[in-house]
Tab-separated table of C-alpha atoms in Angstrom:
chain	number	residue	atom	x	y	z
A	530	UNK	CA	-70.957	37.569	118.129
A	531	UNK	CA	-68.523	33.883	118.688
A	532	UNK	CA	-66.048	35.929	116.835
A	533	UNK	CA	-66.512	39.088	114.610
A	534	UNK	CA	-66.698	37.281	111.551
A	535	UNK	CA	-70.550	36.479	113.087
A	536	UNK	CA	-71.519	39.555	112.018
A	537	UNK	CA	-75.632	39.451	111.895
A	538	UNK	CA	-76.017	36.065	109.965
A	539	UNK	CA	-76.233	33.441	112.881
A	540	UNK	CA	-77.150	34.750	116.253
A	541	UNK	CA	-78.450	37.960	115.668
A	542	UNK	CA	-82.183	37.301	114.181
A	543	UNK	CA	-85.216	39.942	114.240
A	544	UNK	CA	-88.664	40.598	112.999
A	545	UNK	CA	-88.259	40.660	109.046
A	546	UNK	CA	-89.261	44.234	108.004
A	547	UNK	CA	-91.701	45.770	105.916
A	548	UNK	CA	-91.281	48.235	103.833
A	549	UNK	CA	-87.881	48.645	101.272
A	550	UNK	CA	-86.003	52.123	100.645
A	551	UNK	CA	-86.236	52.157	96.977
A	552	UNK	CA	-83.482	54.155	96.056
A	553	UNK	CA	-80.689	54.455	93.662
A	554	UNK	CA	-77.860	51.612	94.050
A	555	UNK	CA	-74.997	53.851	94.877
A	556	UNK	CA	-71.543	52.023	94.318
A	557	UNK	CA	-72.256	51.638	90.273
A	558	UNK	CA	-69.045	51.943	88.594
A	559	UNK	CA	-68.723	54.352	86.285
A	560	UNK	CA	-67.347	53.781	82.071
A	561	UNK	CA	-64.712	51.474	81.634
A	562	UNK	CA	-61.435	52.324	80.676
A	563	UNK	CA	-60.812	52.993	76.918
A	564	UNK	CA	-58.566	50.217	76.432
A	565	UNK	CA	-58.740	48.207	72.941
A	566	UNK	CA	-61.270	44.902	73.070
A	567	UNK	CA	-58.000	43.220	71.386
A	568	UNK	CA	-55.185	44.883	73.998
A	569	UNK	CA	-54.809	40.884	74.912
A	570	UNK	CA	-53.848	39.282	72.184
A	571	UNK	CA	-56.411	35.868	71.541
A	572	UNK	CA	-53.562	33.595	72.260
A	573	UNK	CA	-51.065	35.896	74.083
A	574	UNK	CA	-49.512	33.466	77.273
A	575	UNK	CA	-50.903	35.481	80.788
A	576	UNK	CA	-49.545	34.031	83.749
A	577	UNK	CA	-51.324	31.333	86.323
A	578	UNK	CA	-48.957	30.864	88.795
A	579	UNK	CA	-51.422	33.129	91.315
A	580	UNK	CA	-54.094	31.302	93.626
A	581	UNK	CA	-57.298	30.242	92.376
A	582	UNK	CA	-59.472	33.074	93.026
A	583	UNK	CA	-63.322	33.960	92.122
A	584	UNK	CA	-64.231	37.395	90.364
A	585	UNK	CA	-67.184	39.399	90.128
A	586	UNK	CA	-67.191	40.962	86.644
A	587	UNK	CA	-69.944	43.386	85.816
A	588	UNK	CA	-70.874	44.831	82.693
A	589	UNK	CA	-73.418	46.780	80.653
A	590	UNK	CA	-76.256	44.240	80.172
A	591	UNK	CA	-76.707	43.847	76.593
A	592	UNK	CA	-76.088	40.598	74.973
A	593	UNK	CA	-73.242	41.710	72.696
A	594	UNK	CA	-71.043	43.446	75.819
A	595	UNK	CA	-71.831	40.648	77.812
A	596	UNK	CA	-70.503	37.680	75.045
A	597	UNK	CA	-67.198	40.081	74.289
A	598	UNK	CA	-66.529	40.067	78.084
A	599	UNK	CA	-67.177	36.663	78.052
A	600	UNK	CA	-64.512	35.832	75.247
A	601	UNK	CA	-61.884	38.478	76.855
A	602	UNK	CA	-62.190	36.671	80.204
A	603	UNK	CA	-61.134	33.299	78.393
A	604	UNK	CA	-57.980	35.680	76.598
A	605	UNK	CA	-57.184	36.583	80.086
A	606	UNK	CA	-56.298	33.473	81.673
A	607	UNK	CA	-59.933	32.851	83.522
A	608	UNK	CA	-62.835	30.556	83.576
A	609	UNK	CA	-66.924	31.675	83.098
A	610	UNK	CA	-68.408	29.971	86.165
A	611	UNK	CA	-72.275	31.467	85.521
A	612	UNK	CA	-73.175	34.771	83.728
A	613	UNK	CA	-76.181	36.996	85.116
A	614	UNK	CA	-77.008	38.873	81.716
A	615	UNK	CA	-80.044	40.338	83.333
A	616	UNK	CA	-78.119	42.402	85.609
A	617	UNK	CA	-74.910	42.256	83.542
A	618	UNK	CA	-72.567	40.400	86.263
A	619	UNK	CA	-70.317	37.585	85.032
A	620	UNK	CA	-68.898	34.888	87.778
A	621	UNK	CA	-65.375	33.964	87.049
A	622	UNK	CA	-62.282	32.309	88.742
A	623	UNK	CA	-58.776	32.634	87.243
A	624	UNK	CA	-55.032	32.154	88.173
A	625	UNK	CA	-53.936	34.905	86.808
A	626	UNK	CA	-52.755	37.834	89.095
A	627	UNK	CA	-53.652	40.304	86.822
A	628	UNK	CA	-56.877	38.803	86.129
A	629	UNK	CA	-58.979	41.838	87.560
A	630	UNK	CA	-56.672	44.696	86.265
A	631	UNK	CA	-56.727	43.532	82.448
A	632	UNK	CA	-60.317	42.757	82.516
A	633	UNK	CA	-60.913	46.529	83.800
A	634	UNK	CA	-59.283	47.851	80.458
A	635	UNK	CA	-61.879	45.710	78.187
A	636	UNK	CA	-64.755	48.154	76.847
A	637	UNK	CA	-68.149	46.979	78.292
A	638	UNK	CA	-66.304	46.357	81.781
A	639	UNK	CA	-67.594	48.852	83.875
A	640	UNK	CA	-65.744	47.114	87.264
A	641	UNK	CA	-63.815	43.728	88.173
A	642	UNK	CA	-62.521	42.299	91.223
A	643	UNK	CA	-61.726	38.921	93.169
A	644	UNK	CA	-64.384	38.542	95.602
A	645	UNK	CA	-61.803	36.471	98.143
A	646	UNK	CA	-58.442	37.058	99.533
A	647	UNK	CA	-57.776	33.452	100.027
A	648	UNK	CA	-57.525	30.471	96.972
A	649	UNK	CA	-60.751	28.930	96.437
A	650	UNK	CA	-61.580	25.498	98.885
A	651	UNK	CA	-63.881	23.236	98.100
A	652	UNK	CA	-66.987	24.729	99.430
A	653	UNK	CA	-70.321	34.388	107.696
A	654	UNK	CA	-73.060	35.428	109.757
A	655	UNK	CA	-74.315	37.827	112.516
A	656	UNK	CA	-75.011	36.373	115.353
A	657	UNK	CA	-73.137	36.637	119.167
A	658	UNK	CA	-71.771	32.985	120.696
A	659	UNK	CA	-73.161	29.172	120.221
A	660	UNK	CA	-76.806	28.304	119.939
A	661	UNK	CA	-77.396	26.875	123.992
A	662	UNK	CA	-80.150	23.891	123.297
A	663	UNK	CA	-83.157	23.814	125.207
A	664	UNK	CA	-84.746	20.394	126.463
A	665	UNK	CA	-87.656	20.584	124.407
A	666	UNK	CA	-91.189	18.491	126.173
A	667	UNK	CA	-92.195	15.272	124.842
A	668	UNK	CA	-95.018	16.205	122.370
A	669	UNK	CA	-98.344	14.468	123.164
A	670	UNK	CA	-102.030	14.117	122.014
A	671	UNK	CA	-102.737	16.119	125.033
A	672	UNK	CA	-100.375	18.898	124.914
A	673	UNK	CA	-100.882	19.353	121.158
A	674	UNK	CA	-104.494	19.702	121.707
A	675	UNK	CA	-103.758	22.153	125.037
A	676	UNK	CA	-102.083	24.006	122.742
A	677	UNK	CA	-104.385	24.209	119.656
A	678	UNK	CA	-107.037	25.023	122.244
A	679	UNK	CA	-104.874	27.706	124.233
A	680	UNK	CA	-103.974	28.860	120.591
A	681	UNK	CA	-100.258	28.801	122.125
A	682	UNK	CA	-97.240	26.795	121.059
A	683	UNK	CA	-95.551	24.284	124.083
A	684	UNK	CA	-92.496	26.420	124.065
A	685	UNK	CA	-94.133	29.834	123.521
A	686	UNK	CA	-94.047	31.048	126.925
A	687	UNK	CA	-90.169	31.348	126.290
A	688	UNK	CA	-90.752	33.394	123.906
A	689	UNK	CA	-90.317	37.051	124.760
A	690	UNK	CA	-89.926	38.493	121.616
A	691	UNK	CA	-93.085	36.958	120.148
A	692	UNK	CA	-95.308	39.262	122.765
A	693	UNK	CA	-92.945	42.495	122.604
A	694	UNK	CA	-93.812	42.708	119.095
A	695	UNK	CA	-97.337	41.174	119.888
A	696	UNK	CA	-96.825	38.839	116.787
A	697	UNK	CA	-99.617	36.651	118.607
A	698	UNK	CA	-102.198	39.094	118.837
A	699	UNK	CA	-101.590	39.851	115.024
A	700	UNK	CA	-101.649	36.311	113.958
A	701	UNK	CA	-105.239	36.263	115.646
A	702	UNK	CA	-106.200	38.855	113.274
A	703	UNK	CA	-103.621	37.347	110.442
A	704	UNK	CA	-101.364	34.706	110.567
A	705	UNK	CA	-99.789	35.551	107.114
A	706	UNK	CA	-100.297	34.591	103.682
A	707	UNK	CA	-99.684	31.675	101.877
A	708	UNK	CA	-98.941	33.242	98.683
A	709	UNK	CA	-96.138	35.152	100.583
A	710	UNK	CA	-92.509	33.485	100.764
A	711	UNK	CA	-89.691	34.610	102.713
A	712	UNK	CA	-86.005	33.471	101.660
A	713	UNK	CA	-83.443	32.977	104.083
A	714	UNK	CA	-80.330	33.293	102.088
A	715	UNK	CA	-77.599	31.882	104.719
A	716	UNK	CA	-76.022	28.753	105.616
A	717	UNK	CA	-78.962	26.659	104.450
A	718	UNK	CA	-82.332	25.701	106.286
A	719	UNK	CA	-83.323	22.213	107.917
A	720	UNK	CA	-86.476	21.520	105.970
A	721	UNK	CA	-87.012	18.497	107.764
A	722	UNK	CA	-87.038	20.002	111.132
A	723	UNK	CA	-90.771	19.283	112.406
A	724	UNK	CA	-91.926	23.070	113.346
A	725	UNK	CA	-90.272	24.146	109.639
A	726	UNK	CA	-91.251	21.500	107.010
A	727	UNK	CA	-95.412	22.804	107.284
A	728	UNK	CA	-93.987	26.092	105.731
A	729	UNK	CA	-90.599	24.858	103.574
A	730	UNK	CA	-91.022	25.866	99.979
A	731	UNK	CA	-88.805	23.790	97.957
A	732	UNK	CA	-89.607	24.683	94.815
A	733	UNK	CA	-88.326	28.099	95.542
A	734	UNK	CA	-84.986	26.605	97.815
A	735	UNK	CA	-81.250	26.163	96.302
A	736	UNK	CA	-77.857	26.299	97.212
A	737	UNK	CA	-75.732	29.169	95.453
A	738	UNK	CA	-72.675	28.175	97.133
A	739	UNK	CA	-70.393	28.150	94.013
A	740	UNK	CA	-72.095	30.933	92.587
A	741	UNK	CA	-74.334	29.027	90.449
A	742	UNK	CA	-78.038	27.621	91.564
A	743	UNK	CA	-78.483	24.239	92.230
A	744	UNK	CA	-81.645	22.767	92.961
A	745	UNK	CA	-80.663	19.117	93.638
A	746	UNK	CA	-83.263	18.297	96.511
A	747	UNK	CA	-81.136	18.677	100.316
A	748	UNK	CA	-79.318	21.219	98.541
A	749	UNK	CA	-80.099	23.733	100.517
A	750	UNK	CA	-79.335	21.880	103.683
A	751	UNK	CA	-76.916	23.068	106.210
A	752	UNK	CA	-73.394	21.389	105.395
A	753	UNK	CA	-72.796	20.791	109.099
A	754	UNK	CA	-75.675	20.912	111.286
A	755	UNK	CA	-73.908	21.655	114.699
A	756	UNK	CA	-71.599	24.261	112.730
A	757	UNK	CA	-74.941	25.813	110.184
A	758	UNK	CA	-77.144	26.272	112.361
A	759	UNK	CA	-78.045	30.111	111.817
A	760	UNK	CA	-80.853	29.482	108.633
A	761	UNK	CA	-82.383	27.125	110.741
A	762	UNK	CA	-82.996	29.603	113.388
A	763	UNK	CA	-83.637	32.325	111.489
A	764	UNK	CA	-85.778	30.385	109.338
A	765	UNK	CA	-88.219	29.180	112.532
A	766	UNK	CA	-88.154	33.181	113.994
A	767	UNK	CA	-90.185	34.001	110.751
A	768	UNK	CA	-92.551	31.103	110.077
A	769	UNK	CA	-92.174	28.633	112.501
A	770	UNK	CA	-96.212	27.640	111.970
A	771	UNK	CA	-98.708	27.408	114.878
A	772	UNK	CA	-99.515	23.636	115.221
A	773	UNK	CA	-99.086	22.645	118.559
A	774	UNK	CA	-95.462	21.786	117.807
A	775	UNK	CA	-92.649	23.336	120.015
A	776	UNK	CA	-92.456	27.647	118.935
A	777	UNK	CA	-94.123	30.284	116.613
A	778	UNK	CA	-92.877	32.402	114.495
A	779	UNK	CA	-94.154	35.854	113.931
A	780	UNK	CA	-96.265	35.279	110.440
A	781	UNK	CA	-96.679	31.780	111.110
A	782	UNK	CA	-98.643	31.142	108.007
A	783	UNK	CA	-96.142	32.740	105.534
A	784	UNK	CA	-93.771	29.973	103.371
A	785	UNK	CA	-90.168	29.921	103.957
A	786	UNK	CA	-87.297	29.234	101.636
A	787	UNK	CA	-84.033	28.401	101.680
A	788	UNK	CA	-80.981	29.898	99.685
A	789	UNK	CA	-77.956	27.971	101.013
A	790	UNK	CA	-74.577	31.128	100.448
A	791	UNK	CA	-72.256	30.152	103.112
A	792	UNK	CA	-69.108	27.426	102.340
A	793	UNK	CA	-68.557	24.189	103.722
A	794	UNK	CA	-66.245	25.670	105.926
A	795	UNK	CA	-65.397	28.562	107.702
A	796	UNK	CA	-68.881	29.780	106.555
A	797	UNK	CA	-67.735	32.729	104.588
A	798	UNK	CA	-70.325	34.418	102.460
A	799	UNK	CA	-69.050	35.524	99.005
A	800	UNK	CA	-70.397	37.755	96.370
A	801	UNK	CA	-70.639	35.612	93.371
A	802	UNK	CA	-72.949	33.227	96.154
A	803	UNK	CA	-75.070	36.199	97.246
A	804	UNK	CA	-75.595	37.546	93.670
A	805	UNK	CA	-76.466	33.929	92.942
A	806	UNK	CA	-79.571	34.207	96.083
A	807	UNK	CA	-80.814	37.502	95.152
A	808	UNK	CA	-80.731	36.384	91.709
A	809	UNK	CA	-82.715	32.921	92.220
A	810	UNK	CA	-85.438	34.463	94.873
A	811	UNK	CA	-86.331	37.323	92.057
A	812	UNK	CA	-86.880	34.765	89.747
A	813	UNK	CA	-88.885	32.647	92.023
A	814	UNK	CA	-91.166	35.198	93.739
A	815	UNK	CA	-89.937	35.283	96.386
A	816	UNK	CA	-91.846	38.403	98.549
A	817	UNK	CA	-88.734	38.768	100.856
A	818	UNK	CA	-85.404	38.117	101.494
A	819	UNK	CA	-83.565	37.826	104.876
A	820	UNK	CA	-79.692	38.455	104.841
A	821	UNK	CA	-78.389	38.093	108.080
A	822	UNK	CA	-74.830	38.425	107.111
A	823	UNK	CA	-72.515	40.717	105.422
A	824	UNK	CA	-70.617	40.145	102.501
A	825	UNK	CA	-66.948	38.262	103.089
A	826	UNK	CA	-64.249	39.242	103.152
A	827	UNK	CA	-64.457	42.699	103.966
A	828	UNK	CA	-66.598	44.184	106.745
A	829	UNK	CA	-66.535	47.643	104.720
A	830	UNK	CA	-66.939	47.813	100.980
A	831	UNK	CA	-64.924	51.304	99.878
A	832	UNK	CA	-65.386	52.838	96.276
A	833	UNK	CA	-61.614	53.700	96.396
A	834	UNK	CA	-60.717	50.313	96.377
A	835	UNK	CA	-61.174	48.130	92.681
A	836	UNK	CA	-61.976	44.696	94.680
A	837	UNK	CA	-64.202	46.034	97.025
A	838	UNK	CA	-65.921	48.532	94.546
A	839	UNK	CA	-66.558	45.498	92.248
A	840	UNK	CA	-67.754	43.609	95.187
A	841	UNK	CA	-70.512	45.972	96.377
A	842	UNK	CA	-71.575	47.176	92.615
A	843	UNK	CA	-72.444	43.365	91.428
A	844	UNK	CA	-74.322	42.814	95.196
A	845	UNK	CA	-76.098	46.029	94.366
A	846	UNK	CA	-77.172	45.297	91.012
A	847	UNK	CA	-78.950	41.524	92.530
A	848	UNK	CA	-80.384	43.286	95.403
A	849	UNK	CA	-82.026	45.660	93.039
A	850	UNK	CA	-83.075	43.606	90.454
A	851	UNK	CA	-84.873	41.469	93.039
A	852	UNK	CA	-86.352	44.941	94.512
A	853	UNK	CA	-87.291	45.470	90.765
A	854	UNK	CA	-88.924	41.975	90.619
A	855	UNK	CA	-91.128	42.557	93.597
A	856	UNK	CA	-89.100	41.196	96.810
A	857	UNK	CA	-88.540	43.322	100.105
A	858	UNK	CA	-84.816	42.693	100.831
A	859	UNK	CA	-84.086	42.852	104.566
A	860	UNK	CA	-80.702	42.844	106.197
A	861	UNK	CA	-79.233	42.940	109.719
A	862	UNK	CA	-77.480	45.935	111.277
A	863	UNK	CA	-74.062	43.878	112.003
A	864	UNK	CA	-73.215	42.950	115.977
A	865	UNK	CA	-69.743	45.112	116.361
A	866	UNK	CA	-71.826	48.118	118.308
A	867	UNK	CA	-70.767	50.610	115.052
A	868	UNK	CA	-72.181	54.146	114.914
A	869	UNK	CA	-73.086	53.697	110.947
A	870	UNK	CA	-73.751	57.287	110.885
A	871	UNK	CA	-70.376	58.377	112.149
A	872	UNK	CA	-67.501	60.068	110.375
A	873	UNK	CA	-64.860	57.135	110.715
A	874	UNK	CA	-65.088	53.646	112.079
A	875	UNK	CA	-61.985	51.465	112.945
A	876	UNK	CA	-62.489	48.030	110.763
A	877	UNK	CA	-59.584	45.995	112.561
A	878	UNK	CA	-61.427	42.413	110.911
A	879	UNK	CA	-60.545	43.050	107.070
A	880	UNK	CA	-60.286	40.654	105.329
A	881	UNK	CA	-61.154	37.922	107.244
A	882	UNK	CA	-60.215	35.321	104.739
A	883	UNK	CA	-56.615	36.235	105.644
A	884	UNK	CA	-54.601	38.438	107.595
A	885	UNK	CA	-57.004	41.735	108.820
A	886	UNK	CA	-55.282	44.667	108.567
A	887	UNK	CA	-56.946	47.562	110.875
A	888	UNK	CA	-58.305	50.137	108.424
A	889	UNK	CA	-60.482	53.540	109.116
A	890	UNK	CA	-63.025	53.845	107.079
A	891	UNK	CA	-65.981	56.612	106.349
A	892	UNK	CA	-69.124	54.684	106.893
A	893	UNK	CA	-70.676	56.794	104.031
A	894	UNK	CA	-68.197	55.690	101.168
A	895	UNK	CA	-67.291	52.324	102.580
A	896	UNK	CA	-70.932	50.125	102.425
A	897	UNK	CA	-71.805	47.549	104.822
A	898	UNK	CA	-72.749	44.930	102.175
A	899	UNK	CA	-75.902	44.307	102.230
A	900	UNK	CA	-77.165	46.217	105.132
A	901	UNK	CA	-76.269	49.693	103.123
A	902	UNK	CA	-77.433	49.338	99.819
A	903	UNK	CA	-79.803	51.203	98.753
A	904	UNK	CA	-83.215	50.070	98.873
A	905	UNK	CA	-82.350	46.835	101.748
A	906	UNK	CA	-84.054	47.538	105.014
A	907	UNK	CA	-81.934	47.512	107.569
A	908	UNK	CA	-82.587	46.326	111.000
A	909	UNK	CA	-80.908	46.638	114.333
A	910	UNK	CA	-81.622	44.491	117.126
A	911	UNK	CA	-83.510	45.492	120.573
A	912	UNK	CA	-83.381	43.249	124.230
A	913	UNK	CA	-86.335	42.496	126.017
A	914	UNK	CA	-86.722	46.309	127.826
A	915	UNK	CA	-86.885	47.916	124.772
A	916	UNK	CA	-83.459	49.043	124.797
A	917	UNK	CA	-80.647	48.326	122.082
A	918	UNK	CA	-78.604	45.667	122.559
A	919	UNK	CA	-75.326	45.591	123.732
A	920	UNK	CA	-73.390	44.283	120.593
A	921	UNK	CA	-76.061	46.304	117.982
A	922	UNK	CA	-74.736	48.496	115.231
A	923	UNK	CA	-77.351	51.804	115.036
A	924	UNK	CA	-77.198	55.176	113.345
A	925	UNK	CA	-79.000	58.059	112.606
A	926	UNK	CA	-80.571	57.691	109.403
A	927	UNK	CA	-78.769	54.566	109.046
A	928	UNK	CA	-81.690	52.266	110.321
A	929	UNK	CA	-84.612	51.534	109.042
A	930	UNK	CA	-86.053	48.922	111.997
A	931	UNK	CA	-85.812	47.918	115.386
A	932	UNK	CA	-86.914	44.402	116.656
A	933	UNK	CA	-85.970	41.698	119.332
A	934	UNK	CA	-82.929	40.500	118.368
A	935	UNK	CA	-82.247	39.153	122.224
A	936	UNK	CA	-79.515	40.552	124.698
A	937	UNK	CA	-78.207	38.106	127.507
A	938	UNK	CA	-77.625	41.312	129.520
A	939	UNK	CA	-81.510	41.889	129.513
A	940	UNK	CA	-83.276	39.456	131.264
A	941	UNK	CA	-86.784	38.854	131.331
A	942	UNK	CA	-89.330	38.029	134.297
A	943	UNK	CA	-90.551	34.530	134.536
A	944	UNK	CA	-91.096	31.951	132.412
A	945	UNK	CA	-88.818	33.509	129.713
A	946	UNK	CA	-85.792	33.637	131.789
A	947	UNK	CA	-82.844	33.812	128.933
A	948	UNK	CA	-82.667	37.100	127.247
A	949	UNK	CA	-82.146	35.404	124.278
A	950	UNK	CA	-84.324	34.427	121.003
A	951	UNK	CA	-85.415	30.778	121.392
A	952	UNK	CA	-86.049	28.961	117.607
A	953	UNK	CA	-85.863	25.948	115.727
A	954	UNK	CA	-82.121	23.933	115.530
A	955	UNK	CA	-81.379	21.101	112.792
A	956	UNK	CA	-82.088	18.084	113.947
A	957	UNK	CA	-85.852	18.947	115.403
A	958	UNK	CA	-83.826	20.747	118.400
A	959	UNK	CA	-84.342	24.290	119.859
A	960	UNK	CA	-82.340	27.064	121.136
A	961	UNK	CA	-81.672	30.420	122.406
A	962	UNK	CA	-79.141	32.751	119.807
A	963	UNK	CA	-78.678	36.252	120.190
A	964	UNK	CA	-77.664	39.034	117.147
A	965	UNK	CA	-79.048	41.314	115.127
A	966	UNK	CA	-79.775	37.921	112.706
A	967	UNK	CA	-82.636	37.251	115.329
A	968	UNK	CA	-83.907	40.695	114.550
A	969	UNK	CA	-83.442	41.012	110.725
């Protein structure tokens, strides 16, 4: 990955997977404290002289809990950005330093923390270095109908991956259903790229960027195109359609949505904004998700630790209810080459909205969020021999799937060239991006 930050999101992207682990979500907090509802007076004065920060606070999910938390978050100094009843996990931001610690005492709270290290701006992935742009062939009546006839794309012949898997032998047999959407919840999709906008679904598209949907048409957009790129080249590995138009994807028939997480800058990828995506694609049937990222700002999720805990039990409960609702939620392995399966792994990138402080963690009790929850199928990434790549996390039991994800250190023969995965760029461009994103 450009920097470590990258984890899976942008460069990394593989085959999306198939079948989900349906399993128990393992981080859920256990009963709140027994503090009184009223040990915050309604008009006691709580400081704000803290930074602006955003909270994940999850409850039980009945309507009563859910309105007392709401009113106890107001007594505590903070703001109700969105509620998520359904999986009882409330979105707030506050000034208040001891925002998280008094709403942990309020019966109903079962866990609370800030889902940042760093104040709030005005609104990361897994992928390894910059997109390098291909010069892409002027498209003609000839060489569209050369390629309708060949049944290959113009730029296919670059693409390794697509015949490793043999995606184009399958899409002989199927291309993919139509009544099967895949959501790329990441730093937002080009719709109006030409080898994308066959398969966009914008009915089923939003940005969740603050937390809450929006569906304002563009929203789901990149917010920098030469900075955003990863959705947009994740988005054209999975459904990139077969009409004569620069590459494939591997279901080329399949729709495609986008869930716009990341922030206008820096492209960190909060809770609140990924509880948001999981949220919105259950409730749009959606049949898949793609997270090629992990959840900012900590690499490593630990149960020992309120923020984190918080962090990876409101995640958990989204993922699940979209498992619950139908959706196969895939996830990349991470690029940082980490033995998931080992005893302790050094995390020296945590929290990446500040200062990192190096940390060893158990692997087992600290979750890469998403990639470990329960239930998300996991994917490391392969080169074009077959063997893992360099930068790929693995782990016994730890992965679920293997796909081309590219390696730079395994190069293919002729025409390929770059051991890369070439897809679609914003802006109708093209490009070769490596990470276990391109696999996941």
């Amino acid at each position: 990955m450009a920097h470590l930050r990258f984890r899976r999101r942008r460069a990394l992207l593989a085959v999306p997977a198939g079948l989900a682990l349906v399993a128990s979500l393992g981080l859920l907090p256990g009963a709140a404290s027994a503090a009184p509802q009223d040990a915050l007076p309604a008009k006691a004065p709580v400081a704000a002289d803290g930074p602006l920060l955003s909270y994940v606070v999850n409850t039980s999910t009945d309507h009563a809990t859910v309105a007392k938390v709401k009113k106890a978050i107001g007594r505590a100094g903070g703001s109700v950005v969105t509620a998520y009843g359904q999986i009882g996990v409330i979105v707030a931001h506050s000034k208040n330093p001891d925002f998280a610690k008094t709403l942990r005492t309020v019966p109903g709270v079962q866990s609370a923390g800030a889902t940042r290290t760093a104040p709030i701006t005005s609104a990361a992935t897994t992928d390894i270095g910059k997109p390098e742009k291909i010069k892409v062939p002027k498209v003609t009546a000839q060489s569209e109908a050369r390629s309708l006839a060949t049944g290959k794309e113009p730029l296919e012949g670059l693409q390794w991956d697509i015949a490793a898997i043999k995606a184009d032998k399958a899409a002989e047999v199927n291309p993919g259903s139509r009544n099967v959407t895949v959501a790329v919840i990441d730093t937002g999709v080009d719709d109006t790229h030409p080898d994308l906008k066959p398969n966009f679904s914008r009915s089923q598209s939003a940005s969740c960027v603050t937390g809450k949907a929006d569906t304002s048409p563009g929203s789901w957009r990149p917010f920098d195109p030469d900075e955003d790129y990863h959705g947009t080249h994740v988005a054209g590995e999975i459904a990139a359609p077969r009409n004569g138009v620069g590459v494939t994807g591997v279901a080329p028939n399949v729709k495609v949505s986008s869930i716009k997480v990341s922030q206008a800058k820096g492209s960190f990828f909060y809770a609140e904004s990924v509880v948001c995506a999981f949220v919105f694609a259950a409730e749009h049937h959606v049949q898949v998700t793609n997270n090629s990222y992990y959840v900012d700002p900590w690499m490593f999720n630990c149960a020992d630790d309120p923020d984190q805990k918080a962090i990876a039990d409101a995640v958990g409960r989204a993922a699940k209810f979209a498992t619950r609702k139908g959706a196969v939620n895939v996830a990349s392995a991470g690029n940082s080459n980490f033995d998931l399966a080992a005893k302790k792994i050094t995390d020296a990138s945590s929290p990446n909205d500040g200062t990192p402080v190096s940390r060893e963690i158990d692997p087992s009790k600290c979750l890469d969020v998403p990639a470990q929850i329960p239930g998300v199928v996991t994917v490391s990434a392969t080169g074009v021999k077959s063997l893992k790549s360099y930068y790929s996390n693995y782990g016994l039991n730890q992965i679920d799937v293997a796909a081309p994800g590219g390696d730079v250190r395994q190069v293919p023969e002729l025409p390929a060239k770059d051991g890369r995965i070439l897809s679609t760029l914003p802006g109708g461009d093209y490009g070769y991006l490596q990470g276990t994103s391109m696999a996941g």
